[in-house]
Amino acid sequence: LSGEPHYYFIHAYNCIYECQYCYLQGHFNTPDLVLFLNHEDIILEMKEAMNKHDNHVWFHAGEFSDSLALSHLTGELPIYFDFFYQNPKAYLELRTKSANIKELKKLDPSENIIVSFSLSPESIARRIDLKTPGLKARLDSMKELRVMGYELAIHLDPIIYTDTLEEDYRSLFTELKQKDLISSLRYASLGVVRFTKDVHREVERNYPDSMIHTQPMINSFDNKVRYNHALRHWMLNKVKNLALEFGFTESQLYLCMEDDA
């Protein structure tokens, strides 16, 4: 991933899920779900972006809305898949918290199409990832896709402090190992919860009793609101070391939006 250009493309904005830390709370002034239909225009811009670079180019879906949750209704996946089938130097990441893989099962996997699942331990997700499919449903979907030959990745992001952090992530990694998923993952990102100031204000207003607020936060190195450096450093190293213990490799793991923690 390092050194390669990355682009986000917006096929929709706002989401059917209600994750308490979601930055969309401070991004749009409306909760309405907006679905874009001009996929051919988006693909033309992808071609222009790809032609600016000689190396691999990454395109990420799921930044402003879940990339799979409504895919059985919106029907855009075959359009994008055709583009990536024809352009192997371009990579597509579909980032999701959904277990809705109906449309993916109708399509052929490709080495340059990665389905990445955002995961948290079940004990944490059921308290803050509201309205999302449970961990078991997501892992079962991952296993189905792996059998079909899809490239997979995970995002352990955001990591939120709990007094049982090690126990929580040991449980998550145990489930990943039991499903025989770890060795097949293309990459796994680690990131501690962070907010812009506007989003942090909205989270405090919308979810005043959330477990997110159990540790104080500070204005950090990139002007985002985060836990202090010492706590982030401890959390990231704890989760990373657990991941290595369970069979992840160093090359699979990377830190997301962190300094030298």
Short mmCIF file of N, CA and C in Angstrom, two decimals, residues 99-252:
data_model
loop_
_atom_site.label_atom_id
_atom_site.label_comp_id
_atom_site.label_asym_id
_atom_site.label_seq_id
_atom_site.Cartn_x
_atom_site.Cartn_y
_atom_site.Cartn_z
N ALA A 99 -22.94 -7.89 6.10
CA ALA A 99 -22.81 -9.31 5.78
C ALA A 99 -23.54 -9.60 4.48
N ASN A 100 -23.90 -8.57 3.76
CA ASN A 100 -24.68 -8.68 2.53
C ASN A 100 -23.75 -8.95 1.34
N ILE A 101 -23.55 -10.21 1.04
CA ILE A 101 -22.64 -10.58 -0.06
C ILE A 101 -23.40 -11.18 -1.24
N LYS A 102 -24.70 -10.95 -1.28
CA LYS A 102 -25.53 -11.54 -2.35
C LYS A 102 -24.99 -11.20 -3.74
N GLU A 103 -24.69 -9.91 -3.94
CA GLU A 103 -24.25 -9.48 -5.27
C GLU A 103 -22.84 -9.96 -5.57
N LEU A 104 -21.99 -10.03 -4.57
CA LEU A 104 -20.63 -10.53 -4.79
C LEU A 104 -20.64 -11.98 -5.25
N LYS A 105 -21.60 -12.75 -4.76
CA LYS A 105 -21.68 -14.17 -5.13
C LYS A 105 -22.09 -14.37 -6.58
N LYS A 106 -22.61 -13.30 -7.20
CA LYS A 106 -22.99 -13.38 -8.62
C LYS A 106 -21.84 -12.99 -9.54
N LEU A 107 -20.76 -12.48 -8.95
CA LEU A 107 -19.65 -11.94 -9.74
C LEU A 107 -18.40 -12.79 -9.55
N ASP A 108 -17.47 -12.64 -10.47
CA ASP A 108 -16.21 -13.38 -10.39
C ASP A 108 -15.20 -12.58 -9.58
N PRO A 109 -14.52 -13.23 -8.63
CA PRO A 109 -13.46 -12.53 -7.89
C PRO A 109 -12.29 -12.20 -8.80
N SER A 110 -11.48 -11.24 -8.38
CA SER A 110 -10.30 -10.85 -9.13
C SER A 110 -9.21 -10.45 -8.15
N GLU A 111 -7.98 -10.65 -8.55
CA GLU A 111 -6.85 -10.37 -7.66
C GLU A 111 -6.78 -8.91 -7.26
N ASN A 112 -7.32 -8.02 -8.09
CA ASN A 112 -7.25 -6.58 -7.80
C ASN A 112 -8.54 -6.03 -7.20
N ILE A 113 -9.39 -6.91 -6.68
CA ILE A 113 -10.61 -6.50 -5.98
C ILE A 113 -10.57 -7.09 -4.58
N ILE A 114 -10.52 -6.21 -3.58
CA ILE A 114 -10.38 -6.64 -2.19
C ILE A 114 -11.64 -6.24 -1.42
N VAL A 115 -12.21 -7.19 -0.70
CA VAL A 115 -13.35 -6.90 0.16
C VAL A 115 -12.81 -6.82 1.59
N SER A 116 -12.93 -5.65 2.20
CA SER A 116 -12.36 -5.44 3.53
C SER A 116 -13.48 -5.20 4.54
N PHE A 117 -13.41 -5.94 5.63
CA PHE A 117 -14.43 -5.88 6.67
C PHE A 117 -13.88 -5.14 7.89
N SER A 118 -14.63 -4.16 8.36
CA SER A 118 -14.28 -3.48 9.61
C SER A 118 -14.82 -4.32 10.76
N LEU A 119 -13.92 -4.67 11.68
CA LEU A 119 -14.28 -5.58 12.77
C LEU A 119 -13.91 -4.99 14.12
N SER A 120 -14.75 -5.26 15.09
CA SER A 120 -14.46 -5.00 16.50
C SER A 120 -14.85 -6.24 17.29
N PRO A 121 -14.28 -6.45 18.47
CA PRO A 121 -14.75 -7.55 19.29
C PRO A 121 -16.25 -7.44 19.54
N GLU A 122 -16.92 -8.58 19.60
CA GLU A 122 -18.38 -8.59 19.74
C GLU A 122 -18.83 -7.81 20.97
N SER A 123 -18.07 -7.91 22.07
CA SER A 123 -18.46 -7.24 23.31
C SER A 123 -18.46 -5.72 23.16
N ILE A 124 -17.66 -5.21 22.23
CA ILE A 124 -17.60 -3.77 21.97
C ILE A 124 -18.61 -3.39 20.87
N ALA A 125 -18.63 -4.19 19.80
CA ALA A 125 -19.48 -3.85 18.65
C ALA A 125 -20.96 -3.76 19.03
N ARG A 126 -21.41 -4.64 19.89
CA ARG A 126 -22.85 -4.60 20.22
C ARG A 126 -23.23 -3.36 21.01
N ARG A 127 -22.24 -2.66 21.56
CA ARG A 127 -22.52 -1.44 22.31
C ARG A 127 -22.38 -0.17 21.48
N ILE A 128 -21.58 -0.23 20.42
CA ILE A 128 -21.33 1.01 19.67
C ILE A 128 -21.59 0.90 18.17
N ASP A 129 -21.55 -0.32 17.60
CA ASP A 129 -21.84 -0.50 16.17
C ASP A 129 -23.31 -0.83 16.01
N LEU A 130 -24.14 0.15 16.28
CA LEU A 130 -25.57 -0.09 16.34
C LEU A 130 -26.14 -0.39 14.95
N LYS A 131 -27.06 -1.33 14.91
CA LYS A 131 -27.78 -1.72 13.68
C LYS A 131 -26.93 -2.48 12.68
N THR A 132 -25.69 -2.80 13.02
CA THR A 132 -24.84 -3.55 12.09
C THR A 132 -25.00 -5.05 12.31
N PRO A 133 -24.69 -5.88 11.32
CA PRO A 133 -24.67 -7.32 11.52
C PRO A 133 -23.64 -7.68 12.60
N GLY A 134 -23.91 -8.73 13.33
CA GLY A 134 -23.00 -9.17 14.39
C GLY A 134 -21.70 -9.72 13.82
N LEU A 135 -20.74 -9.90 14.70
CA LEU A 135 -19.42 -10.38 14.28
C LEU A 135 -19.51 -11.73 13.59
N LYS A 136 -20.30 -12.64 14.12
CA LYS A 136 -20.40 -13.98 13.52
C LYS A 136 -20.89 -13.89 12.08
N ALA A 137 -21.89 -13.04 11.82
CA ALA A 137 -22.42 -12.90 10.46
C ALA A 137 -21.35 -12.38 9.52
N ARG A 138 -20.56 -11.42 9.97
CA ARG A 138 -19.49 -10.88 9.12
C ARG A 138 -18.42 -11.92 8.84
N LEU A 139 -18.04 -12.67 9.89
CA LEU A 139 -17.00 -13.69 9.69
C LEU A 139 -17.50 -14.81 8.80
N ASP A 140 -18.76 -15.18 8.93
CA ASP A 140 -19.32 -16.21 8.04
C ASP A 140 -19.30 -15.73 6.58
N SER A 141 -19.61 -14.44 6.38
CA SER A 141 -19.57 -13.89 5.03
C SER A 141 -18.15 -13.90 4.49
N MET A 142 -17.19 -13.55 5.34
CA MET A 142 -15.79 -13.59 4.93
C MET A 142 -15.38 -15.00 4.51
N LYS A 143 -15.82 -15.98 5.28
CA LYS A 143 -15.44 -17.35 4.97
C LYS A 143 -16.03 -17.79 3.63
N GLU A 144 -17.27 -17.42 3.37
CA GLU A 144 -17.89 -17.73 2.08
C GLU A 144 -17.10 -17.11 0.93
N LEU A 145 -16.74 -15.84 1.10
CA LEU A 145 -16.00 -15.16 0.05
C LEU A 145 -14.62 -15.76 -0.16
N ARG A 146 -13.99 -16.16 0.93
CA ARG A 146 -12.66 -16.77 0.81
C ARG A 146 -12.74 -18.06 0.00
N VAL A 147 -13.75 -18.88 0.27
CA VAL A 147 -13.93 -20.13 -0.47
C VAL A 147 -14.15 -19.86 -1.95
N MET A 148 -14.83 -18.75 -2.26
CA MET A 148 -15.07 -18.38 -3.65
C MET A 148 -13.82 -17.85 -4.34
N GLY A 149 -12.81 -17.46 -3.56
CA GLY A 149 -11.57 -16.95 -4.14
C GLY A 149 -11.39 -15.46 -4.05
N TYR A 150 -12.25 -14.77 -3.28
CA TYR A 150 -12.11 -13.32 -3.13
C TYR A 150 -10.89 -12.97 -2.28
N GLU A 151 -10.27 -11.85 -2.61
CA GLU A 151 -9.23 -11.27 -1.77
C GLU A 151 -9.89 -10.55 -0.60
N LEU A 152 -9.37 -10.77 0.62
CA LEU A 152 -9.99 -10.23 1.83
C LEU A 152 -8.99 -9.40 2.62
N ALA A 153 -9.52 -8.45 3.39
CA ALA A 153 -8.72 -7.67 4.33
C ALA A 153 -9.63 -7.30 5.50
N ILE A 154 -9.03 -6.82 6.57
CA ILE A 154 -9.82 -6.35 7.71
C ILE A 154 -9.28 -5.01 8.19
N HIS A 155 -10.16 -4.25 8.82
CA HIS A 155 -9.78 -3.02 9.49
C HIS A 155 -10.17 -3.13 10.95
N LEU A 156 -9.19 -3.19 11.81
CA LEU A 156 -9.42 -3.16 13.26
C LEU A 156 -9.37 -1.69 13.65
N ASP A 157 -10.45 -1.01 13.34
CA ASP A 157 -10.45 0.44 13.38
C ASP A 157 -11.90 0.91 13.43
N PRO A 158 -12.32 1.63 14.46
CA PRO A 158 -11.47 2.17 15.52
C PRO A 158 -11.35 1.23 16.72
N ILE A 159 -10.14 1.17 17.27
CA ILE A 159 -9.94 0.47 18.54
C ILE A 159 -10.33 1.44 19.65
N ILE A 160 -11.20 0.99 20.54
CA ILE A 160 -11.71 1.83 21.62
C ILE A 160 -11.27 1.23 22.95
N TYR A 161 -10.83 2.07 23.84
CA TYR A 161 -10.30 1.58 25.11
C TYR A 161 -11.37 0.89 25.95
N THR A 162 -11.01 -0.28 26.50
CA THR A 162 -11.80 -0.92 27.54
C THR A 162 -10.82 -1.47 28.58
N ASP A 163 -11.31 -1.71 29.77
CA ASP A 163 -10.47 -2.32 30.80
C ASP A 163 -10.11 -3.76 30.46
N THR A 164 -10.85 -4.33 29.51
CA THR A 164 -10.63 -5.73 29.11
C THR A 164 -10.12 -5.81 27.67
N LEU A 165 -9.33 -4.83 27.25
CA LEU A 165 -8.89 -4.75 25.86
C LEU A 165 -8.22 -6.04 25.39
N GLU A 166 -7.28 -6.55 26.16
CA GLU A 166 -6.57 -7.76 25.74
C GLU A 166 -7.53 -8.94 25.62
N GLU A 167 -8.39 -9.10 26.58
CA GLU A 167 -9.37 -10.18 26.55
C GLU A 167 -10.31 -10.04 25.34
N ASP A 168 -10.73 -8.81 25.07
CA ASP A 168 -11.66 -8.57 23.96
C ASP A 168 -11.03 -8.94 22.63
N TYR A 169 -9.79 -8.49 22.40
CA TYR A 169 -9.16 -8.76 21.11
C TYR A 169 -8.64 -10.19 21.01
N ARG A 170 -8.31 -10.80 22.12
CA ARG A 170 -7.96 -12.22 22.09
C ARG A 170 -9.17 -13.04 21.61
N SER A 171 -10.35 -12.65 22.08
CA SER A 171 -11.58 -13.33 21.64
C SER A 171 -11.80 -13.14 20.14
N LEU A 172 -11.61 -11.91 19.65
CA LEU A 172 -11.79 -11.64 18.22
C LEU A 172 -10.81 -12.46 17.39
N PHE A 173 -9.54 -12.46 17.77
CA PHE A 173 -8.54 -13.20 17.00
C PHE A 173 -8.78 -14.71 17.06
N THR A 174 -9.29 -15.17 18.20
CA THR A 174 -9.64 -16.60 18.31
C THR A 174 -10.70 -16.97 17.29
N GLU A 175 -11.70 -16.11 17.13
CA GLU A 175 -12.76 -16.39 16.16
C GLU A 175 -12.23 -16.33 14.73
N LEU A 176 -11.36 -15.37 14.44
CA LEU A 176 -10.74 -15.31 13.11
C LEU A 176 -9.93 -16.57 12.83
N LYS A 177 -9.22 -17.05 13.83
CA LYS A 177 -8.40 -18.24 13.65
C LYS A 177 -9.26 -19.48 13.48
N GLN A 178 -10.33 -19.57 14.25
CA GLN A 178 -11.23 -20.72 14.12
C GLN A 178 -11.87 -20.80 12.74
N LYS A 179 -12.09 -19.64 12.12
CA LYS A 179 -12.65 -19.60 10.77
C LYS A 179 -11.56 -19.76 9.71
N ASP A 180 -10.30 -19.91 10.14
CA ASP A 180 -9.16 -20.09 9.24
C ASP A 180 -9.05 -18.93 8.25
N LEU A 181 -9.19 -17.70 8.78
CA LEU A 181 -9.18 -16.52 7.92
C LEU A 181 -7.87 -15.74 7.96
N ILE A 182 -7.09 -15.89 9.00
CA ILE A 182 -5.95 -15.00 9.21
C ILE A 182 -4.94 -15.06 8.07
N SER A 183 -4.55 -16.26 7.67
CA SER A 183 -3.51 -16.39 6.66
C SER A 183 -3.96 -15.90 5.29
N SER A 184 -5.27 -15.82 5.08
CA SER A 184 -5.78 -15.41 3.76
C SER A 184 -5.99 -13.90 3.65
N LEU A 185 -5.74 -13.16 4.72
CA LEU A 185 -5.98 -11.72 4.69
C LEU A 185 -4.85 -11.00 3.94
N ARG A 186 -5.24 -10.13 3.04
CA ARG A 186 -4.25 -9.33 2.27
C ARG A 186 -3.56 -8.34 3.20
N TYR A 187 -4.32 -7.68 4.05
CA TYR A 187 -3.76 -6.74 5.02
C TYR A 187 -4.75 -6.53 6.15
N ALA A 188 -4.25 -5.94 7.23
CA ALA A 188 -5.09 -5.62 8.39
C ALA A 188 -4.60 -4.29 8.94
N SER A 189 -5.50 -3.30 9.01
CA SER A 189 -5.11 -2.00 9.55
C SER A 189 -5.49 -1.92 11.03
N LEU A 190 -4.69 -1.15 11.76
CA LEU A 190 -4.95 -0.90 13.18
C LEU A 190 -5.06 0.60 13.37
N GLY A 191 -6.14 1.05 14.00
CA GLY A 191 -6.30 2.47 14.25
C GLY A 191 -7.12 2.72 15.50
N VAL A 192 -6.65 3.65 16.32
CA VAL A 192 -7.37 4.00 17.55
C VAL A 192 -8.39 5.09 17.21
N VAL A 193 -9.51 5.07 17.91
CA VAL A 193 -10.60 6.02 17.64
C VAL A 193 -10.09 7.46 17.65
N ARG A 194 -10.55 8.26 16.67
CA ARG A 194 -10.16 9.67 16.57
C ARG A 194 -11.27 10.43 15.88
N PHE A 195 -11.29 11.73 16.12
CA PHE A 195 -12.36 12.57 15.58
C PHE A 195 -11.79 13.91 15.15
N THR A 196 -12.45 14.54 14.17
CA THR A 196 -12.27 15.98 14.04
C THR A 196 -13.01 16.64 15.19
N LYS A 197 -12.74 17.90 15.45
CA LYS A 197 -13.39 18.57 16.57
C LYS A 197 -14.90 18.62 16.38
N ASP A 198 -15.35 18.87 15.16
CA ASP A 198 -16.79 18.94 14.89
C ASP A 198 -17.46 17.60 15.15
N VAL A 199 -16.85 16.52 14.70
CA VAL A 199 -17.45 15.21 14.89
C VAL A 199 -17.44 14.84 16.37
N HIS A 200 -16.35 15.15 17.07
CA HIS A 200 -16.29 14.85 18.51
C HIS A 200 -17.41 15.55 19.25
N ARG A 201 -17.67 16.78 18.88
CA ARG A 201 -18.76 17.52 19.52
C ARG A 201 -20.11 16.84 19.26
N GLU A 202 -20.31 16.36 18.02
CA GLU A 202 -21.57 15.68 17.69
C GLU A 202 -21.70 14.35 18.44
N VAL A 203 -20.60 13.61 18.56
CA VAL A 203 -20.63 12.33 19.27
C VAL A 203 -20.98 12.56 20.74
N GLU A 204 -20.40 13.59 21.35
CA GLU A 204 -20.72 13.90 22.74
C GLU A 204 -22.19 14.27 22.89
N ARG A 205 -22.72 14.97 21.90
CA ARG A 205 -24.12 15.38 21.96
C ARG A 205 -25.08 14.22 21.69
N ASN A 206 -24.74 13.40 20.69
CA ASN A 206 -25.64 12.32 20.28
C ASN A 206 -25.58 11.10 21.19
N TYR A 207 -24.38 10.83 21.73
CA TYR A 207 -24.19 9.62 22.55
C TYR A 207 -23.44 9.96 23.83
N PRO A 208 -24.06 10.74 24.71
CA PRO A 208 -23.35 11.20 25.91
C PRO A 208 -22.93 10.08 26.86
N ASP A 209 -23.61 8.94 26.78
CA ASP A 209 -23.29 7.82 27.68
C ASP A 209 -22.45 6.74 27.01
N SER A 210 -21.90 7.03 25.85
CA SER A 210 -21.15 6.02 25.11
C SER A 210 -19.86 5.64 25.84
N MET A 211 -19.46 4.38 25.67
CA MET A 211 -18.20 3.91 26.24
C MET A 211 -17.00 4.64 25.63
N ILE A 212 -17.20 5.30 24.50
CA ILE A 212 -16.12 6.07 23.88
C ILE A 212 -15.58 7.13 24.83
N HIS A 213 -16.43 7.64 25.71
CA HIS A 213 -16.06 8.76 26.57
C HIS A 213 -15.45 8.34 27.91
N THR A 214 -15.13 7.06 28.07
CA THR A 214 -14.62 6.61 29.37
C THR A 214 -13.17 7.03 29.62
N GLN A 215 -12.46 7.43 28.56
CA GLN A 215 -11.09 7.95 28.70
C GLN A 215 -11.04 9.36 28.13
N PRO A 216 -10.29 10.26 28.79
CA PRO A 216 -10.19 11.64 28.28
C PRO A 216 -9.48 11.68 26.94
N MET A 217 -9.81 12.68 26.15
CA MET A 217 -9.18 12.86 24.85
C MET A 217 -8.52 14.22 24.78
N ILE A 218 -7.53 14.34 23.90
CA ILE A 218 -6.78 15.58 23.76
C ILE A 218 -6.74 15.97 22.28
N ASN A 219 -6.38 17.23 22.02
CA ASN A 219 -6.12 17.66 20.65
C ASN A 219 -4.75 17.14 20.26
N SER A 220 -4.68 16.32 19.21
CA SER A 220 -3.48 15.54 18.92
C SER A 220 -2.65 16.14 17.80
N PHE A 221 -1.66 15.34 17.33
CA PHE A 221 -0.62 15.82 16.42
C PHE A 221 -1.17 16.34 15.09
N ASP A 222 -2.31 15.80 14.65
CA ASP A 222 -2.86 16.22 13.36
C ASP A 222 -4.14 17.03 13.53
N ASN A 223 -4.28 17.62 14.72
CA ASN A 223 -5.43 18.45 15.05
C ASN A 223 -6.73 17.64 15.18
N LYS A 224 -6.58 16.32 15.34
CA LYS A 224 -7.73 15.48 15.64
C LYS A 224 -7.79 15.20 17.14
N VAL A 225 -8.98 14.87 17.60
CA VAL A 225 -9.20 14.58 19.02
C VAL A 225 -8.99 13.09 19.23
N ARG A 226 -8.06 12.75 20.13
CA ARG A 226 -7.67 11.35 20.37
C ARG A 226 -7.35 11.13 21.84
N TYR A 227 -7.17 9.85 22.18
CA TYR A 227 -6.54 9.53 23.46
C TYR A 227 -5.10 10.05 23.44
N ASN A 228 -4.52 10.21 24.63
CA ASN A 228 -3.14 10.69 24.67
C ASN A 228 -2.19 9.65 24.05
N HIS A 229 -1.00 10.12 23.70
CA HIS A 229 -0.06 9.27 22.96
C HIS A 229 0.29 8.01 23.72
N ALA A 230 0.52 8.10 25.02
CA ALA A 230 0.94 6.93 25.79
C ALA A 230 -0.14 5.85 25.75
N LEU A 231 -1.39 6.24 25.89
CA LEU A 231 -2.47 5.27 25.87
C LEU A 231 -2.62 4.66 24.47
N ARG A 232 -2.57 5.49 23.42
CA ARG A 232 -2.66 4.97 22.06
C ARG A 232 -1.52 3.99 21.78
N HIS A 233 -0.33 4.38 22.18
CA HIS A 233 0.84 3.53 21.96
C HIS A 233 0.64 2.17 22.63
N TRP A 234 0.16 2.18 23.85
CA TRP A 234 -0.08 0.92 24.57
C TRP A 234 -1.15 0.07 23.87
N MET A 235 -2.25 0.71 23.47
CA MET A 235 -3.35 -0.01 22.83
C MET A 235 -2.91 -0.63 21.50
N LEU A 236 -2.24 0.15 20.67
CA LEU A 236 -1.82 -0.35 19.37
C LEU A 236 -0.82 -1.49 19.50
N ASN A 237 0.11 -1.36 20.42
CA ASN A 237 1.09 -2.42 20.60
C ASN A 237 0.46 -3.67 21.19
N LYS A 238 -0.50 -3.51 22.10
CA LYS A 238 -1.19 -4.65 22.67
C LYS A 238 -1.93 -5.43 21.59
N VAL A 239 -2.68 -4.72 20.75
CA VAL A 239 -3.46 -5.39 19.71
C VAL A 239 -2.52 -5.97 18.64
N LYS A 240 -1.48 -5.24 18.27
CA LYS A 240 -0.54 -5.75 17.27
C LYS A 240 0.16 -7.01 17.76
N ASN A 241 0.62 -7.00 19.00
CA ASN A 241 1.32 -8.17 19.53
C ASN A 241 0.40 -9.38 19.63
N LEU A 242 -0.86 -9.14 19.97
CA LEU A 242 -1.83 -10.23 19.99
C LEU A 242 -2.03 -10.78 18.59
N ALA A 243 -2.14 -9.87 17.60
CA ALA A 243 -2.31 -10.31 16.22
C ALA A 243 -1.14 -11.20 15.79
N LEU A 244 0.08 -10.79 16.11
CA LEU A 244 1.26 -11.58 15.76
C LEU A 244 1.24 -12.93 16.46
N GLU A 245 0.80 -12.93 17.70
CA GLU A 245 0.69 -14.17 18.47
C GLU A 245 -0.26 -15.16 17.79
N PHE A 246 -1.31 -14.64 17.15
CA PHE A 246 -2.31 -15.50 16.53
C PHE A 246 -1.99 -15.84 15.08
N GLY A 247 -0.86 -15.39 14.58
CA GLY A 247 -0.44 -15.84 13.26
C GLY A 247 -0.43 -14.79 12.17
N PHE A 248 -0.79 -13.54 12.48
CA PHE A 248 -0.60 -12.47 11.51
C PHE A 248 0.90 -12.27 11.28
N THR A 249 1.25 -11.77 10.11
CA THR A 249 2.64 -11.44 9.85
C THR A 249 2.82 -9.92 9.92
N GLU A 250 4.05 -9.50 10.13
CA GLU A 250 4.34 -8.07 10.16
C GLU A 250 3.91 -7.38 8.86
N SER A 251 4.10 -8.08 7.76
CA SER A 251 3.78 -7.47 6.46
C SER A 251 2.28 -7.28 6.26
N GLN A 252 1.46 -8.01 7.00
CA GLN A 252 0.01 -7.84 6.89
C GLN A 252 -0.49 -6.61 7.63
#
